[in-house]
Amino acid sequence: MSGVLVIGAGGVGSVAVHKMAMCPEVFLHITLASRRIGKCEAIAASVKHRTGVTIATAELDADDVAATAALIEAVKPRLVVNLALPYQDLAIMEACLKAGVNYLDTANYEPRDEARFAYHWQWAYRERFRAEGLMALLGCGFDPGVTSVFTGHVRKHLLDRIDSLDILDCNGGDNGLPFATNFNPEINIREVTAPSRHWEKGEWVEGPALAQKQVFDFEEVGPRNMYLMYHEELESLARFYPEIKRIRFWMTFGESYLRHLEVLGNVGMTRIDPVMFEGREIIPLQFLKAILPEPSSLGAVTRGKTNIGVIATGEKNGQPRTVYVFNICDHETANAETGNQAVSYTTGVPAMIGAALMLTGQWRGAGVFNIEQLNPDPFMDQLKRYGLPWQVKEMPAPLAF
Ligand code: NDP
């Protein structure tokens, strides 16, 4: 019982298993399972070629709890890392409980028929995991994930109190394609087209999607338009850091991406309700996903950098202070190491680090945890060690907007 079972053979799953294979002292046995065995085998071949490590593969429909529990019982991992889609979260958590194994994911549960991601469905599992002495770790990607740990680091080491927090997610990369999403297109488009929402003085403030824009000059990327959005870590940060009066999330988008999205929305291609086509029901957004490039295919064509971090304003030793903690990741460097672009890399590496901290017992507990509830220090150390170095910058003043 010393191995890990990774479910989901997309861009994020690919990065995670490559990085796990590079850390054999922790990950003694790696199994990659996904809906299509061919994708697992292609990743296994790349892992073998790049690292010399052999990983096992399996075909699995993770919506099927009994099949997932049976695979866990056959593989006997100490941890299941869920890098499939948010729709599978509850089924995989059920299977983990059934088979008596720990759980980790990077995105919170979302029902298929409603674009409404939220934590309450997974938080409801807390007592069941606690009763079994098992640990479930939620949101261990970059955002949520690293940005939540950055917030914990700020609160532990840089500020005595945080008053406002802004999460800034910039992808300055260019893949040369007119329209391609850098993580699962269906999940990405559901997220981007949802109304904006931020936390202000104990309440959620809602607005239309992509209506509020600011320009920010990102280090090593340059000035970019970023848009106020709802993002899942706002919910857990507001819960676990009740002192923070305002929490906002901003993401950059290029003109071409937004223009395509608007047209696709106008013609109904982003709808998630079924429509009849040639005698059978199809979901327009799922059809669109099928014809868009897979995120895992963008590694070789993406140039530029991501820059993602948090700006926190508060007080240190009675004095006002604003700090900016961020990571810059280069698409081409990420691709050279694992064959995947930086958005998959910045999600797969934190998943691997969270898994390593759980397997080595540095992060332990019984119940369901969000990443910001755990000690940020070992995670911050390992980010530097495993390819996501971070920087802290003193800001002369709080954000002016
Ligand atoms: P992909 O679509 O590239 O990969 C998802 C994989 O899961 C695919 O291989 C897919 O199979 C597989 N899968 C889907 N349904 C099932 C099922 N029922 N059973 C087994 N396997 C299944 O997505 P990404 O790799 O880009 O993203 C993976 C996850 O990471 C998503 O949940 C995404 O939301 C999350 N994410 C989190 C981020 C963060 O910072 N926290 C950032 C980016 C992503 P198939 O190939 O057959 O479709």
XYZ file of C-alpha atoms and ligand atoms in Angstrom:
449
model
C 0.000 0.000 0.000
C 2.374 2.739 -1.162
C 1.044 3.825 -4.489
C -1.224 6.385 -6.065
C -4.147 6.005 -8.474
C -4.582 9.034 -10.761
C -7.936 9.289 -12.559
C -8.115 11.450 -15.722
C -5.709 11.355 -18.651
C -6.009 14.977 -19.796
C -3.366 17.710 -19.703
C -3.427 17.993 -15.902
C -3.304 14.220 -15.355
C -0.401 13.981 -17.782
C 1.668 16.602 -15.919
C 0.858 15.060 -12.527
C 1.996 11.548 -13.452
C 5.170 12.821 -15.185
C 6.091 14.781 -12.048
C 5.213 11.831 -9.774
C 7.468 9.595 -11.833
C 10.277 12.121 -11.292
C 9.832 11.667 -7.537
C 10.151 7.879 -7.070
C 11.118 8.165 -3.393
C 7.490 9.183 -2.662
C 5.486 7.640 -5.509
C 6.544 4.013 -5.485
C 3.781 2.814 -7.784
C 1.664 4.953 -10.128
C -1.513 3.858 -11.928
C -3.255 6.141 -14.442
C -6.907 5.364 -15.215
C -9.253 7.205 -17.551
C -12.262 6.810 -19.805
C -10.087 5.929 -22.816
C -7.203 3.520 -22.294
C -5.427 4.842 -25.394
C -4.888 8.229 -23.730
C -3.449 6.539 -20.605
C -1.121 4.428 -22.750
C 0.149 7.462 -24.687
C 0.951 9.250 -21.403
C 2.564 6.096 -19.971
C 4.797 5.902 -23.073
C 5.835 9.548 -22.631
C 6.543 8.998 -18.913
C 8.706 5.979 -19.787
C 10.545 7.932 -22.493
C 11.172 11.012 -20.321
C 11.831 9.392 -16.926
C 12.445 5.679 -17.472
C 9.616 4.887 -15.037
C 6.882 2.392 -15.938
C 3.389 3.335 -14.824
C 0.340 1.067 -14.898
C -2.799 2.014 -16.866
C -6.472 1.101 -16.671
C -9.701 1.972 -18.476
C -12.354 3.336 -16.126
C -15.664 5.148 -16.231
C -15.338 7.070 -12.979
C -19.066 7.891 -12.957
C -19.484 4.223 -12.022
C -18.869 4.032 -8.249
C -18.724 0.222 -8.105
C -16.214 0.031 -10.990
C -14.035 2.719 -9.401
C -14.129 1.023 -5.977
C -13.234 -2.313 -7.647
C -10.243 -0.713 -9.410
C -9.090 0.878 -6.128
C -9.352 -2.505 -4.415
C -7.319 -4.127 -7.211
C -4.611 -1.422 -7.336
C -4.512 -0.827 -3.556
C -3.272 2.784 -3.656
C -2.937 4.886 -0.494
C -4.374 7.880 -2.342
C -6.705 8.548 -5.286
C -5.903 11.751 -7.207
C -8.966 12.882 -9.143
C -7.913 14.775 -12.286
C -10.982 13.872 -14.316
C -13.809 16.420 -14.504
C -15.753 18.109 -11.688
C -18.781 15.941 -12.598
C -16.925 12.872 -11.254
C -16.007 14.311 -7.832
C -18.857 12.836 -5.780
C -18.721 9.421 -7.474
C -14.959 9.170 -6.852
C -15.353 10.317 -3.229
C -18.026 7.613 -2.758
C -15.694 5.005 -4.252
C -12.858 6.138 -1.936
C -15.110 5.715 1.091
C -16.214 2.316 -0.147
C -12.633 1.131 -0.671
C -11.150 2.946 2.374
C -8.653 5.258 0.672
C -7.710 8.972 0.808
C -8.813 11.451 -1.891
C -7.472 14.623 -3.587
C -8.888 16.840 -6.376
C -8.313 20.191 -8.120
C -11.849 21.372 -8.946
C -15.073 21.341 -6.960
C -18.178 19.374 -7.856
C -20.507 20.722 -10.492
C -23.775 19.110 -11.596
C -23.893 18.413 -15.326
C -27.221 20.130 -15.968
C -26.495 23.377 -14.127
C -23.370 25.582 -14.380
C -23.198 26.020 -10.606
C -19.989 24.863 -8.996
C -20.007 25.003 -5.196
C -18.393 23.228 -2.264
C -21.444 22.250 -0.203
C -21.896 18.895 -1.949
C -18.335 17.865 -1.041
C -18.303 19.487 2.410
C -21.314 17.263 3.194
C -18.874 14.281 3.108
C -16.871 15.604 6.078
C -18.410 13.340 8.732
C -18.205 10.220 6.588
C -14.490 10.720 5.833
C -13.832 11.612 9.467
C -15.639 8.494 10.706
C -13.471 6.301 8.451
C -10.242 8.081 9.491
C -9.737 9.134 5.857
C -8.616 12.461 4.409
C -10.122 14.237 1.385
C -8.220 17.283 0.138
C -10.167 19.656 -2.133
C -8.895 22.216 -4.617
C -5.199 21.277 -4.922
C -4.428 22.856 -8.322
C -3.224 26.414 -8.951
C -6.430 28.362 -8.503
C -7.877 26.942 -6.360
C -4.762 25.517 -4.814
C -1.555 27.524 -4.945
C -3.410 30.851 -4.660
C -5.134 29.544 -1.505
C -1.737 28.468 -0.094
C -0.266 31.884 -1.037
C -3.064 33.417 1.059
C -2.175 31.125 3.975
C 1.495 32.088 3.610
C 0.621 35.804 3.617
C -1.488 35.407 6.750
C 1.144 33.308 8.535
C 4.290 35.245 7.626
C 3.575 38.618 6.006
C 0.420 40.199 7.480
C -1.153 40.065 10.943
C -4.546 40.747 9.363
C -5.775 40.601 5.758
C -8.430 43.163 4.839
C -8.670 42.634 1.094
C -7.483 39.935 -1.272
C -7.331 39.977 -5.079
C -6.455 36.844 -7.040
C -4.947 37.724 -10.437
C -4.781 34.983 -13.062
C -2.971 35.941 -16.252
C -2.279 33.607 -19.128
C -0.005 35.600 -21.401
C 0.471 32.578 -23.651
C -0.392 32.437 -27.350
C -1.114 29.128 -29.107
C -1.573 30.723 -32.543
C -5.085 29.255 -32.839
C -8.136 31.496 -33.275
C -9.964 29.847 -30.348
C -8.784 27.124 -27.973
C -9.210 26.829 -24.222
C -6.215 25.921 -22.091
C -8.118 23.554 -19.836
C -11.171 21.393 -20.465
C -13.267 23.540 -22.889
C -16.620 22.566 -21.425
C -15.634 23.441 -17.844
C -13.757 26.561 -18.980
C -16.697 27.994 -20.956
C -19.217 27.204 -18.197
C -16.953 29.088 -15.754
C -16.295 32.116 -17.957
C -19.908 32.664 -19.015
C -21.277 32.557 -15.428
C -22.263 35.855 -13.729
C -19.411 37.533 -11.854
C -19.486 37.326 -8.062
C -17.177 38.652 -5.359
C -17.181 38.777 -1.556
C -17.680 42.174 0.062
C -18.433 42.876 3.734
C -19.991 39.492 4.441
C -22.076 39.284 1.251
C -21.825 38.056 -2.318
C -22.054 40.863 -4.878
C -23.223 39.652 -8.311
C -22.870 41.235 -11.731
C -23.091 40.275 -15.398
C -20.377 38.004 -16.828
C -17.164 39.725 -17.997
C -18.593 43.240 -17.490
C -15.936 44.693 -15.160
C -12.500 45.152 -16.687
C -9.166 46.536 -15.395
C -5.737 46.767 -16.968
C -2.856 45.308 -14.930
C 0.835 45.212 -15.833
C 1.932 41.607 -15.190
C 5.648 40.997 -14.683
C 7.244 39.205 -17.682
C 3.920 39.383 -19.574
C 3.049 43.095 -19.802
C -0.232 45.022 -19.488
C -3.335 42.866 -19.969
C -7.100 43.331 -19.647
C -8.372 41.305 -16.723
C -12.035 40.686 -15.908
C -13.860 40.246 -12.608
C -15.181 36.669 -12.362
C -16.553 34.186 -9.878
C -14.107 31.422 -9.077
C -14.508 28.537 -6.656
C -11.796 29.448 -4.137
C -13.728 32.616 -3.249
C -16.254 30.423 -1.431
C -13.722 28.559 0.711
C -11.492 31.604 1.353
C -14.527 33.608 2.557
C -15.375 30.719 4.878
C -11.907 30.016 6.295
C -10.721 33.643 6.411
C -13.758 35.485 7.780
C -11.559 38.518 8.615
C -11.091 39.342 4.909
C -13.625 42.025 3.994
C -13.262 41.863 0.218
C -12.144 38.947 -1.974
C -12.106 39.237 -5.764
C -10.900 37.066 -8.642
C -9.613 38.470 -11.948
C -8.684 36.598 -15.118
C -7.141 37.912 -18.335
C -8.700 37.234 -21.733
C -7.599 38.319 -25.191
C -9.893 40.130 -27.631
C -10.060 37.159 -30.006
C -11.085 34.727 -27.244
C -13.873 37.060 -26.074
C -15.110 37.746 -29.607
C -15.363 34.024 -30.367
C -17.057 33.363 -27.050
C -19.639 36.074 -27.718
C -20.480 34.681 -31.148
C -20.633 31.101 -29.860
C -22.955 32.274 -27.064
C -25.133 34.257 -29.477
C -25.652 31.276 -31.766
C -26.410 28.937 -28.851
C -23.254 26.807 -28.963
C -22.490 27.341 -25.250
C -25.925 26.050 -24.121
C -25.874 23.170 -21.623
C -29.511 22.117 -22.069
C -30.246 19.273 -24.513
C -31.411 20.024 -28.080
C -32.706 17.509 -30.648
C -30.331 16.808 -33.548
C -31.015 14.120 -36.153
C -33.381 12.279 -33.835
C -31.268 12.349 -30.683
C -30.503 14.758 -27.865
C -27.168 16.562 -27.851
C -25.773 19.251 -25.530
C -24.400 22.066 -27.737
C -21.456 22.806 -25.389
C -20.441 19.123 -25.350
C -20.535 19.078 -29.153
C -18.403 22.250 -29.205
C -15.887 20.600 -26.843
C -15.634 17.652 -29.243
C -14.528 19.901 -32.130
C -12.201 22.230 -30.190
C -8.524 21.332 -29.681
C -7.831 19.223 -26.598
C -5.867 21.224 -23.979
C -3.325 18.386 -23.849
C -2.555 19.000 -27.559
C -1.516 22.646 -27.045
C 1.856 22.027 -25.385
C 3.961 22.158 -28.514
C 2.298 25.275 -29.970
C 1.968 27.603 -26.946
C 4.495 30.386 -26.383
C 4.645 32.968 -23.574
C 4.103 32.869 -19.833
C 1.471 32.623 -17.147
C 1.608 34.903 -14.123
C -0.798 34.001 -11.309
C -0.819 35.312 -7.763
C -2.540 37.142 -4.920
C -2.385 40.761 -3.793
C -3.252 41.155 -0.120
C -3.719 44.383 1.790
C -3.811 44.513 5.573
C -1.670 45.269 8.555
C 1.727 44.159 9.877
C 2.948 45.293 13.299
C 0.281 48.017 13.311
C 1.357 49.405 9.902
C -0.622 49.159 6.630
C 1.023 46.814 4.142
C 0.262 45.401 0.684
C 2.082 42.336 -0.634
C 1.938 40.476 -3.935
C 2.843 36.760 -4.056
C 2.991 35.250 -7.537
C 4.455 32.589 -9.802
C 5.539 33.009 -13.415
C 5.522 29.867 -15.558
C 6.851 29.595 -19.106
C 4.745 27.545 -21.543
C 7.737 26.299 -23.544
C 9.749 25.283 -20.466
C 6.715 23.423 -19.090
C 6.267 21.666 -22.409
C 9.928 20.684 -22.625
C 9.675 18.970 -19.243
C 6.341 17.126 -19.481
C 4.926 17.691 -22.983
C 2.161 19.992 -21.712
C 1.536 23.766 -21.688
C 1.773 25.893 -18.548
C -1.923 25.856 -17.564
C -1.838 22.062 -17.280
C 1.613 22.297 -15.652
C 0.600 24.852 -13.025
C -2.322 22.573 -12.059
C -0.622 19.160 -12.281
C 2.447 20.125 -10.237
C 0.423 21.320 -7.179
C -1.693 18.155 -7.393
C 1.521 16.111 -7.270
C 2.866 18.182 -4.352
C -0.383 17.847 -2.362
C -0.318 14.092 -3.032
C 3.315 13.890 -1.847
C 2.499 15.803 1.354
C -0.391 13.444 2.073
C 1.607 10.291 1.291
C 4.529 11.392 3.479
C 2.183 12.361 6.326
C 3.204 16.047 6.320
C -0.423 16.864 5.644
C -2.746 14.563 7.511
C -6.224 14.626 9.001
C -9.553 12.852 9.037
C -12.396 14.562 7.196
C -12.747 16.860 4.181
C -10.274 19.758 3.947
C -9.748 22.735 1.694
C -6.109 23.390 1.020
C -6.022 26.730 2.900
C -6.830 24.868 6.136
C -3.429 23.132 6.054
C 0.078 24.353 6.953
C 1.311 26.336 3.907
C 5.044 25.989 4.715
C 5.891 22.523 3.289
C 3.816 23.236 0.172
C 5.552 26.600 -0.414
C 8.941 24.854 -0.078
C 8.013 22.161 -2.566
C 6.662 24.636 -5.140
C 10.219 25.963 -5.434
C 11.672 22.479 -5.598
C 9.281 21.085 -8.210
C 9.155 23.813 -10.829
C 6.826 26.577 -9.634
C 9.089 29.145 -7.899
C 7.258 32.074 -6.322
C 8.180 35.643 -5.492
C 6.989 38.168 -2.935
C 6.812 41.842 -3.902
C 6.135 44.734 -1.595
C 3.474 46.989 -3.200
C 3.736 50.737 -2.566
C -0.051 51.041 -2.117
C -3.238 48.956 -2.257
C -4.794 48.384 -5.694
C -6.416 51.606 -6.876
C -9.588 49.888 -8.162
P -9.153 17.311 -19.847
O -10.507 17.387 -20.421
O -7.954 17.499 -20.708
O -8.960 15.914 -19.072
C -9.965 15.297 -18.314
C -9.732 13.801 -18.403
O -10.721 13.126 -17.602
C -9.864 13.269 -19.815
O -8.840 12.361 -20.074
C -11.209 12.579 -19.799
O -11.346 11.500 -20.665
C -11.255 12.074 -18.375
N -12.626 11.760 -17.988
C -13.745 12.487 -18.215
N -14.818 11.855 -17.748
C -14.379 10.687 -17.221
C -15.014 9.593 -16.599
N -16.346 9.546 -16.435
N -14.248 8.568 -16.178
C -12.899 8.583 -16.354
N -12.257 9.574 -16.946
C -12.981 10.635 -17.361
O -9.109 18.373 -18.655
P -7.835 19.003 -17.905
O -6.761 17.979 -17.779
O -7.542 20.304 -18.518
O -8.456 19.283 -16.452
C -8.605 18.229 -15.502
C -9.256 18.770 -14.238
O -8.455 19.798 -13.679
C -10.639 19.398 -14.474
O -11.477 19.033 -13.409
C -10.380 20.880 -14.420
O -11.512 21.601 -13.992
C -9.274 20.914 -13.367
N -8.449 22.138 -13.440
C -8.152 22.782 -12.250
C -7.385 23.918 -12.271
C -6.960 24.560 -10.996
O -6.084 25.429 -11.039
N -7.479 24.196 -9.844
C -6.908 24.517 -13.546
C -7.181 23.696 -14.714
C -7.953 22.563 -14.644
P -11.459 11.707 -22.272
O -10.047 11.974 -22.695
O -11.990 10.414 -22.740
O -12.375 12.877 -22.496
